[in-house]
mmCIF file of C-alpha atoms in Angstrom:
data_model
loop_
_atom_site.group_PDB
_atom_site.id
_atom_site.type_symbol
_atom_site.label_atom_id
_atom_site.label_comp_id
_atom_site.label_asym_id
_atom_site.label_seq_id
_atom_site.Cartn_x
_atom_site.Cartn_y
_atom_site.Cartn_z
ATOM 1 C CA UNK A 76 -0.191 0.300 0.295
ATOM 2 C CA UNK A 77 1.981 3.893 -0.775
ATOM 3 C CA UNK A 78 1.794 5.608 2.333
ATOM 4 C CA UNK A 79 -1.673 7.266 2.171
ATOM 5 C CA UNK A 80 -3.180 10.012 5.018
ATOM 6 C CA UNK A 81 -3.081 12.439 6.993
ATOM 7 C CA UNK A 82 -1.627 15.571 6.577
ATOM 8 C CA UNK A 83 -2.021 17.956 9.460
ATOM 9 C CA UNK A 84 -3.850 17.592 13.033
ATOM 10 C CA UNK A 85 -8.336 18.932 12.760
ATOM 11 C CA UNK A 86 -10.873 18.892 13.756
ATOM 12 C CA UNK A 87 -13.131 15.198 12.919
ATOM 13 C CA UNK A 88 -15.474 17.469 10.340
ATOM 14 C CA UNK A 89 -12.241 17.615 8.099
ATOM 15 C CA UNK A 90 -12.670 13.754 7.874
ATOM 16 C CA UNK A 91 -16.057 14.863 4.912
ATOM 17 C CA UNK A 92 -13.252 16.814 3.360
ATOM 18 C CA UNK A 93 -11.656 13.577 1.670
ATOM 19 C CA UNK A 94 -15.366 13.661 -0.351
ATOM 20 C CA UNK A 95 -13.484 16.023 -2.427
ATOM 21 C CA UNK A 96 -11.025 13.962 -4.186
ATOM 22 C CA UNK A 97 -14.081 11.406 -4.739
ATOM 23 C CA UNK A 98 -15.996 13.736 -6.347
ATOM 24 C CA UNK A 99 -14.774 13.789 -9.777
ATOM 25 C CA UNK A 100 -15.881 10.702 -11.410
ATOM 26 C CA UNK A 101 -18.577 9.683 -12.875
ATOM 27 C CA UNK A 102 -20.684 7.670 -11.269
ATOM 28 C CA UNK A 103 -23.511 4.756 -12.895
ATOM 29 C CA UNK A 104 -26.552 4.986 -11.903
ATOM 30 C CA UNK A 105 -27.166 3.152 -8.505
ATOM 31 C CA UNK A 106 -28.913 0.322 -7.435
ATOM 32 C CA UNK A 107 -29.211 -2.120 -5.092
ATOM 33 C CA UNK A 108 -26.820 -4.988 -5.978
ATOM 34 C CA UNK A 109 -29.196 -7.515 -6.396
ATOM 35 C CA UNK A 110 -29.714 -11.424 -5.105
ATOM 36 C CA UNK A 111 -28.452 -14.414 -7.459
ATOM 37 C CA UNK A 112 -30.308 -14.677 -11.038
ATOM 38 C CA UNK A 113 -28.312 -14.915 -14.831
ATOM 39 C CA UNK A 114 -24.851 -14.366 -14.577
ATOM 40 C CA UNK A 115 -24.948 -10.712 -16.354
ATOM 41 C CA UNK A 116 -21.061 -11.178 -17.420
ATOM 42 C CA UNK A 117 -17.571 -11.729 -15.583
ATOM 43 C CA UNK A 118 -14.782 -8.995 -14.043
ATOM 44 C CA UNK A 119 -11.275 -9.973 -13.073
ATOM 45 C CA UNK A 120 -8.921 -9.182 -10.351
ATOM 46 C CA UNK A 121 -4.931 -9.112 -10.034
ATOM 47 C CA UNK A 122 -1.871 -8.289 -8.007
ATOM 48 C CA UNK A 123 0.743 -9.417 -9.489
ATOM 49 C CA UNK A 124 0.783 -7.121 -12.169
ATOM 50 C CA UNK A 125 -1.536 -4.700 -15.270
ATOM 51 C CA UNK A 126 -2.913 -6.280 -17.909
ATOM 52 C CA UNK A 127 -3.803 -3.503 -20.634
ATOM 53 C CA UNK A 128 -7.814 -2.341 -20.674
ATOM 54 C CA UNK A 129 -8.071 -3.722 -23.880
ATOM 55 C CA UNK A 130 -6.945 -6.728 -23.425
ATOM 56 C CA UNK A 131 -9.254 -7.500 -20.996
ATOM 57 C CA UNK A 132 -12.051 -6.236 -22.921
ATOM 58 C CA UNK A 133 -11.207 -8.651 -25.744
ATOM 59 C CA UNK A 134 -11.421 -10.841 -23.308
ATOM 60 C CA UNK A 135 -14.456 -9.752 -22.529
ATOM 61 C CA UNK A 136 -14.956 -8.659 -19.123
ATOM 62 C CA UNK A 137 -16.436 -5.892 -17.697
ATOM 63 C CA UNK A 138 -13.678 -4.956 -15.493
ATOM 64 C CA UNK A 139 -11.783 -5.258 -13.125
ATOM 65 C CA UNK A 140 -11.776 -4.903 -9.204
ATOM 66 C CA UNK A 141 -8.847 -3.492 -7.930
ATOM 67 C CA UNK A 142 -7.103 -3.246 -4.956
ATOM 68 C CA UNK A 143 -7.335 0.347 -2.790
ATOM 69 C CA UNK A 144 -4.462 -1.132 -1.144
ATOM 70 C CA UNK A 145 -0.738 -1.203 -0.540
ATOM 71 C CA UNK A 146 1.411 -4.697 -1.106
ATOM 72 C CA UNK A 147 2.315 -5.928 2.254
ATOM 73 C CA UNK A 148 5.773 -5.733 3.328
ATOM 74 C CA UNK A 149 7.672 -9.290 1.967
ATOM 75 C CA UNK A 150 4.986 -9.868 -1.063
ATOM 76 C CA UNK A 151 7.503 -8.211 -3.726
ATOM 77 C CA UNK A 152 5.338 -10.169 -6.139
ATOM 78 C CA UNK A 153 2.341 -8.215 -5.863
ATOM 79 C CA UNK A 154 3.173 -5.355 -8.479
ATOM 80 C CA UNK A 155 -0.087 -4.632 -9.155
ATOM 81 C CA UNK A 156 -1.160 -2.786 -5.549
ATOM 82 C CA UNK A 157 -2.162 -0.383 -5.787
ATOM 83 C CA UNK A 158 -4.474 1.027 -8.657
ATOM 84 C CA UNK A 159 -3.584 3.805 -10.346
ATOM 85 C CA UNK A 160 -4.844 6.272 -11.801
ATOM 86 C CA UNK A 161 -2.895 5.603 -15.530
ATOM 87 C CA UNK A 162 -4.750 2.150 -14.875
ATOM 88 C CA UNK A 163 -8.365 3.135 -14.047
ATOM 89 C CA UNK A 164 -7.841 5.919 -17.079
ATOM 90 C CA UNK A 165 -6.876 2.946 -19.150
ATOM 91 C CA UNK A 166 -10.345 1.102 -17.917
ATOM 92 C CA UNK A 167 -12.349 4.125 -19.042
ATOM 93 C CA UNK A 168 -11.019 5.135 -22.719
ATOM 94 C CA UNK A 169 -11.921 1.449 -23.255
ATOM 95 C CA UNK A 170 -15.530 1.697 -21.754
ATOM 96 C CA UNK A 171 -14.518 -0.844 -18.843
ATOM 97 C CA UNK A 172 -15.824 -0.371 -15.259
ATOM 98 C CA UNK A 173 -13.298 -0.260 -11.483
ATOM 99 C CA UNK A 174 -15.055 -1.579 -8.458
ATOM 100 C CA UNK A 175 -12.504 -1.147 -4.926
ATOM 101 C CA UNK A 176 -11.318 -3.473 -2.781
ATOM 102 C CA UNK A 177 -9.153 -3.026 0.130
ATOM 103 C CA UNK A 178 -6.952 -6.007 2.055
ATOM 104 C CA UNK A 179 -4.217 -5.305 3.211
ATOM 105 C CA UNK A 180 -2.532 -8.275 5.562
ATOM 106 C CA UNK A 181 -4.327 -11.681 5.561
ATOM 107 C CA UNK A 182 -4.017 -14.749 7.804
ATOM 108 C CA UNK A 183 -1.894 -14.059 10.935
ATOM 109 C CA UNK A 184 -1.734 -10.552 9.586
ATOM 110 C CA UNK A 185 -5.862 -9.988 8.699
ATOM 111 C CA UNK A 186 -7.184 -5.899 8.476
ATOM 112 C CA UNK A 187 -10.066 -7.752 10.860
ATOM 113 C CA UNK A 188 -8.574 -9.426 13.630
ATOM 114 C CA UNK A 189 -7.598 -5.997 15.857
ATOM 115 C CA UNK A 190 -11.519 -5.692 15.850
ATOM 116 C CA UNK A 191 -12.697 -1.845 15.279
ATOM 117 C CA UNK A 192 -8.961 -0.405 15.702
ATOM 118 C CA UNK A 193 -8.480 -2.005 12.578
ATOM 119 C CA UNK A 194 -10.863 -0.216 10.842
ATOM 120 C CA UNK A 195 -9.081 2.877 12.743
ATOM 121 C CA UNK A 196 -5.624 2.248 10.496
ATOM 122 C CA UNK A 197 -7.204 1.067 6.879
ATOM 123 C CA UNK A 198 -9.749 2.797 6.658
ATOM 124 C CA UNK A 199 -8.305 5.978 5.729
ATOM 125 C CA UNK A 200 -5.542 4.308 3.516
ATOM 126 C CA UNK A 201 -8.297 2.752 1.622
ATOM 127 C CA UNK A 202 -10.895 5.649 0.879
ATOM 128 C CA UNK A 203 -6.828 8.546 0.160
ATOM 129 C CA UNK A 204 -6.028 5.655 -2.053
ATOM 130 C CA UNK A 205 -9.814 5.174 -3.928
ATOM 131 C CA UNK A 206 -9.596 8.813 -4.490
ATOM 132 C CA UNK A 207 -5.981 8.521 -5.496
ATOM 133 C CA UNK A 208 -7.596 5.969 -8.626
ATOM 134 C CA UNK A 209 -10.110 8.861 -9.550
ATOM 135 C CA UNK A 210 -12.526 6.676 -7.432
ATOM 136 C CA UNK A 211 -16.241 8.627 -6.782
ATOM 137 C CA UNK A 212 -17.949 8.815 -3.464
ATOM 138 C CA UNK A 213 -21.394 6.971 -3.994
ATOM 139 C CA UNK A 214 -19.792 3.437 -5.172
ATOM 140 C CA UNK A 215 -18.702 1.461 -2.133
ATOM 141 C CA UNK A 216 -14.826 0.072 -1.262
ATOM 142 C CA UNK A 217 -15.338 -3.910 -1.199
ATOM 143 C CA UNK A 218 -14.024 -5.097 2.373
ATOM 144 C CA UNK A 219 -12.211 -7.832 2.913
ATOM 145 C CA UNK A 220 -12.747 -10.616 4.796
ATOM 146 C CA UNK A 221 -10.068 -13.483 3.374
ATOM 147 C CA UNK A 222 -10.417 -15.964 5.808
ATOM 148 C CA UNK A 223 -12.987 -18.571 6.934
ATOM 149 C CA UNK A 224 -14.316 -17.131 10.163
ATOM 150 C CA UNK A 225 -16.279 -18.749 13.608
ATOM 151 C CA UNK A 226 -19.529 -16.818 15.032
ATOM 152 C CA UNK A 227 -17.347 -16.044 17.611
ATOM 153 C CA UNK A 228 -14.915 -14.419 15.690
ATOM 154 C CA UNK A 229 -17.658 -12.885 13.747
ATOM 155 C CA UNK A 230 -18.868 -11.248 16.225
ATOM 156 C CA UNK A 231 -16.184 -10.079 18.491
ATOM 157 C CA UNK A 232 -13.290 -8.973 15.890
ATOM 158 C CA UNK A 233 -15.315 -8.849 12.475
ATOM 159 C CA UNK A 234 -18.283 -6.533 13.650
ATOM 160 C CA UNK A 235 -16.708 -3.944 15.158
ATOM 161 C CA UNK A 236 -14.162 -3.567 11.864
ATOM 162 C CA UNK A 237 -17.116 -3.706 9.272
ATOM 163 C CA UNK A 238 -19.449 -1.171 11.920
ATOM 164 C CA UNK A 239 -16.090 0.675 11.877
ATOM 165 C CA UNK A 240 -14.857 0.198 8.445
ATOM 166 C CA UNK A 241 -18.335 1.095 7.484
ATOM 167 C CA UNK A 242 -19.082 4.513 9.322
ATOM 168 C CA UNK A 243 -15.291 5.947 8.044
ATOM 169 C CA UNK A 244 -16.418 5.226 4.360
ATOM 170 C CA UNK A 245 -20.059 6.803 4.794
ATOM 171 C CA UNK A 246 -18.492 9.732 5.973
ATOM 172 C CA UNK A 247 -16.271 10.190 2.940
ATOM 173 C CA UNK A 248 -19.756 9.477 0.422
ATOM 174 C CA UNK A 249 -18.271 6.317 -0.141
ATOM 175 C CA UNK A 250 -20.407 2.562 0.630
ATOM 176 C CA UNK A 251 -19.314 -0.743 2.286
ATOM 177 C CA UNK A 252 -19.367 -3.779 0.224
ATOM 178 C CA UNK A 253 -18.393 -6.529 2.438
ATOM 179 C CA UNK A 254 -15.998 -9.731 0.389
ATOM 180 C CA UNK A 255 -16.589 -12.811 2.522
ATOM 181 C CA UNK A 256 -18.140 -16.316 2.426
ATOM 182 C CA UNK A 257 -21.184 -17.467 2.925
ATOM 183 C CA UNK A 258 -21.268 -16.860 6.713
ATOM 184 C CA UNK A 259 -19.679 -13.302 6.978
ATOM 185 C CA UNK A 260 -22.447 -12.665 4.061
ATOM 186 C CA UNK A 261 -25.146 -13.606 6.138
ATOM 187 C CA UNK A 262 -23.999 -12.228 9.070
ATOM 188 C CA UNK A 263 -22.352 -8.887 7.666
ATOM 189 C CA UNK A 264 -25.807 -8.658 5.603
ATOM 190 C CA UNK A 265 -28.318 -9.923 9.206
ATOM 191 C CA UNK A 266 -26.617 -5.975 11.370
ATOM 192 C CA UNK A 267 -26.808 -3.844 7.835
ATOM 193 C CA UNK A 268 -23.107 -4.130 7.117
ATOM 194 C CA UNK A 269 -22.617 -3.793 3.600
ATOM 195 C CA UNK A 270 -24.528 -2.523 0.438
ATOM 196 C CA UNK A 271 -22.904 -4.832 -2.272
ATOM 197 C CA UNK A 272 -21.164 -8.622 -1.898
ATOM 198 C CA UNK A 273 -18.346 -10.177 -3.436
ATOM 199 C CA UNK A 274 -18.693 -14.416 -1.968
ATOM 200 C CA UNK A 275 -15.800 -16.432 -2.413
ATOM 201 C CA UNK A 276 -15.786 -20.114 -1.823
ATOM 202 C CA UNK A 277 -14.212 -20.944 1.393
ATOM 203 C CA UNK A 278 -15.695 -22.682 3.623
ATOM 204 C CA UNK A 279 -19.481 -21.956 1.182
ATOM 205 C CA UNK A 280 -19.740 -25.607 1.030
ATOM 206 C CA UNK A 281 -20.522 -25.485 -2.611
ATOM 207 C CA UNK A 282 -23.794 -22.443 -1.592
ATOM 208 C CA UNK A 283 -24.112 -18.727 -3.465
ATOM 209 C CA UNK A 284 -25.340 -16.587 -1.207
ATOM 210 C CA UNK A 285 -28.822 -14.522 -2.191
ATOM 211 C CA UNK A 286 -26.904 -11.523 -1.420
ATOM 212 C CA UNK A 287 -24.082 -12.117 -4.012
ATOM 213 C CA UNK A 288 -23.015 -8.989 -6.454
ATOM 214 C CA UNK A 289 -19.772 -10.993 -7.191
ATOM 215 C CA UNK A 290 -19.209 -14.602 -7.278
ATOM 216 C CA UNK A 291 -15.706 -15.600 -6.855
ATOM 217 C CA UNK A 292 -15.224 -19.716 -7.710
ATOM 218 C CA UNK A 293 -12.089 -21.523 -6.648
ATOM 219 C CA UNK A 294 -9.596 -21.888 -8.664
ATOM 220 C CA UNK A 295 -10.835 -20.196 -11.724
ATOM 221 C CA UNK A 296 -8.065 -18.639 -13.549
ATOM 222 C CA UNK A 297 -7.366 -16.519 -17.142
ATOM 223 C CA UNK A 298 -3.973 -15.251 -17.928
ATOM 224 C CA UNK A 299 -3.818 -12.034 -19.767
ATOM 225 C CA UNK A 300 -0.669 -10.336 -21.009
ATOM 226 C CA UNK A 301 1.475 -12.676 -18.772
ATOM 227 C CA UNK A 302 -0.760 -11.586 -15.912
ATOM 228 C CA UNK A 303 -2.451 -14.538 -13.743
ATOM 229 C CA UNK A 304 -6.118 -13.140 -13.409
ATOM 230 C CA UNK A 305 -8.965 -14.545 -11.222
ATOM 231 C CA UNK A 306 -11.964 -14.663 -13.171
ATOM 232 C CA UNK A 307 -15.147 -13.774 -11.395
ATOM 233 C CA UNK A 308 -19.795 -14.133 -12.221
ATOM 234 C CA UNK A 309 -20.816 -10.605 -11.759
ATOM 235 C CA UNK A 310 -24.874 -10.996 -10.665
ATOM 236 C CA UNK A 311 -25.497 -7.567 -10.723
ATOM 237 C CA UNK A 312 -25.760 -4.521 -13.731
ATOM 238 C CA UNK A 313 -24.169 -3.256 -10.934
ATOM 239 C CA UNK A 314 -21.216 -4.370 -8.791
ATOM 240 C CA UNK A 315 -19.772 -1.113 -7.750
ATOM 241 C CA UNK A 316 -18.249 -0.404 -10.357
ATOM 242 C CA UNK A 317 -17.133 3.266 -11.170
ATOM 243 C CA UNK A 318 -15.341 4.966 -14.710
ATOM 244 C CA UNK A 319 -12.570 7.651 -13.662
ATOM 245 C CA UNK A 320 -11.944 11.078 -15.708
ATOM 246 C CA UNK A 321 -9.517 13.665 -17.082
ATOM 247 C CA UNK A 322 -10.914 15.464 -14.582
ATOM 248 C CA UNK A 323 -10.042 13.446 -11.271
ATOM 249 C CA UNK A 324 -6.882 15.372 -9.283
ATOM 250 C CA UNK A 325 -3.876 13.678 -9.470
ATOM 251 C CA UNK A 326 -1.642 13.310 -6.103
ATOM 252 C CA UNK A 327 1.780 14.950 -7.091
ATOM 253 C CA UNK A 328 4.372 12.356 -6.585
ATOM 254 C CA UNK A 329 2.112 9.100 -5.794
ATOM 255 C CA UNK A 330 3.117 7.006 -8.445
ATOM 256 C CA UNK A 331 7.019 7.334 -7.014
ATOM 257 C CA UNK A 332 5.529 5.829 -3.896
ATOM 258 C CA UNK A 333 3.775 2.974 -4.776
ATOM 259 C CA UNK A 334 6.396 0.461 -3.460
ATOM 260 C CA UNK A 335 6.636 1.872 -0.668
ATOM 261 C CA UNK A 336 4.936 -0.327 3.184
ATOM 262 C CA UNK A 337 7.374 1.628 5.888
ATOM 263 C CA UNK A 338 3.656 3.093 7.053
ATOM 264 C CA UNK A 339 1.767 -0.201 6.900
ATOM 265 C CA UNK A 340 5.688 -2.125 9.317
ATOM 266 C CA UNK A 341 5.921 0.490 11.622
ATOM 267 C CA UNK A 342 3.738 1.704 14.969
ATOM 268 C CA UNK A 343 1.185 3.835 14.216
ATOM 269 C CA UNK A 344 0.390 7.081 16.535
ATOM 270 C CA UNK A 345 -2.113 8.009 18.024
ATOM 271 C CA UNK A 346 -2.238 11.737 18.055
ATOM 272 C CA UNK A 347 0.007 12.174 16.008
ATOM 273 C CA UNK A 348 -0.821 12.878 11.211
ATOM 274 C CA UNK A 349 0.586 10.389 9.120
ATOM 275 C CA UNK A 350 1.787 11.986 6.153
ATOM 276 C CA UNK A 351 2.653 10.894 3.063
ATOM 277 C CA UNK A 352 6.809 11.881 2.285
ATOM 278 C CA UNK A 353 7.038 14.648 -0.141
ATOM 279 C CA UNK A 354 3.248 14.582 -0.940
ATOM 280 C CA UNK A 355 0.970 16.952 0.290
ATOM 281 C CA UNK A 356 -3.052 16.207 -0.511
ATOM 282 C CA UNK A 357 -5.681 18.278 -1.426
ATOM 283 C CA UNK A 358 -7.731 17.385 1.632
ATOM 284 C CA UNK A 359 -6.917 16.766 5.055
ATOM 285 C CA UNK A 360 -8.557 13.691 7.307
ATOM 286 C CA UNK A 361 -8.913 13.501 10.813
ATOM 287 C CA UNK A 362 -5.834 12.150 13.616
ATOM 288 C CA UNK A 363 -5.781 7.755 13.759
ATOM 289 C CA UNK A 364 -7.748 8.865 17.689
ATOM 290 C CA UNK A 365 -9.937 11.373 16.411
ATOM 291 C CA UNK A 366 -11.450 8.901 13.425
ATOM 292 C CA UNK A 367 -11.605 5.894 16.867
ATOM 293 C CA UNK A 368 -13.128 8.542 18.674
ATOM 294 C CA UNK A 369 -15.738 9.333 15.228
ATOM 295 C CA UNK A 370 -16.213 5.312 15.466
ATOM 296 C CA UNK A 371 -17.001 5.253 19.401
ATOM 297 C CA UNK A 372 -20.146 7.929 18.918
ATOM 298 C CA UNK A 373 -21.248 6.060 16.608
ATOM 299 C CA UNK A 374 -21.234 3.168 17.809
ATOM 300 C CA UNK A 375 -22.833 4.447 20.693
ATOM 301 C CA UNK A 376 -25.515 5.942 18.995
ATOM 302 C CA UNK A 377 -26.358 2.736 17.699
ATOM 303 C CA UNK A 378 -26.173 0.312 20.552
#
């Protein structure tokens, strides 16, 4: 992931300014993600490279779900993370859609393990990288639960993580999507967490949840421009996609920071601004502690 985030200390209302970057770009007609029905097409996801939009279109896909997260330390092969403006502009020029997904850690470093505190760390990065790639407000970011969790893990860690992420996304004018297996979609949907659902097969017992927007069949891959991609079935014409436009502002210097993972591997001071070396963002976000206070107030109101 890129070291994206908080430029100066400010009050919590400035969190809403995250929508300044996100305001650029065309939004497709918003409609609820429909239940499972006829497959309307396929989309791909990938992290080991970036195939050209022309090749993706020639392969017959509607677009791609792309990472608005940095590569994990030591995962140098993830050269396709995070998505960038050049890529989304290429997709838009070819009439293809892009949807955003956030996943940094996995397994013993899964983003959801700290519960609500994980949302405090990861949500600002997801919002900023989505915006930096040209992502508009009003669209979802799929938040990945790339596991087969127990109910206790869901109730104690995943639910508060998704609740925190949802509040942060909505404050920035965005919506919550959930990537998970059958049980995660069932539990999250019952809790009102998620408007779009991308289902994976791990632990799903061969079932496809009726709320599924996108389904990732196990081990269904293809190769495009030498890049191995996962092929997903789409069940809704609105799968969370967006198209960037040439008017969306670039963050100066972002491209040279795409391989920098120092932020994710260092201790985060809850009271100190997080900065991108050499980059001044055109909007401001709260400090991590201010975000946590917002999430805590929201949890108290909903309890």
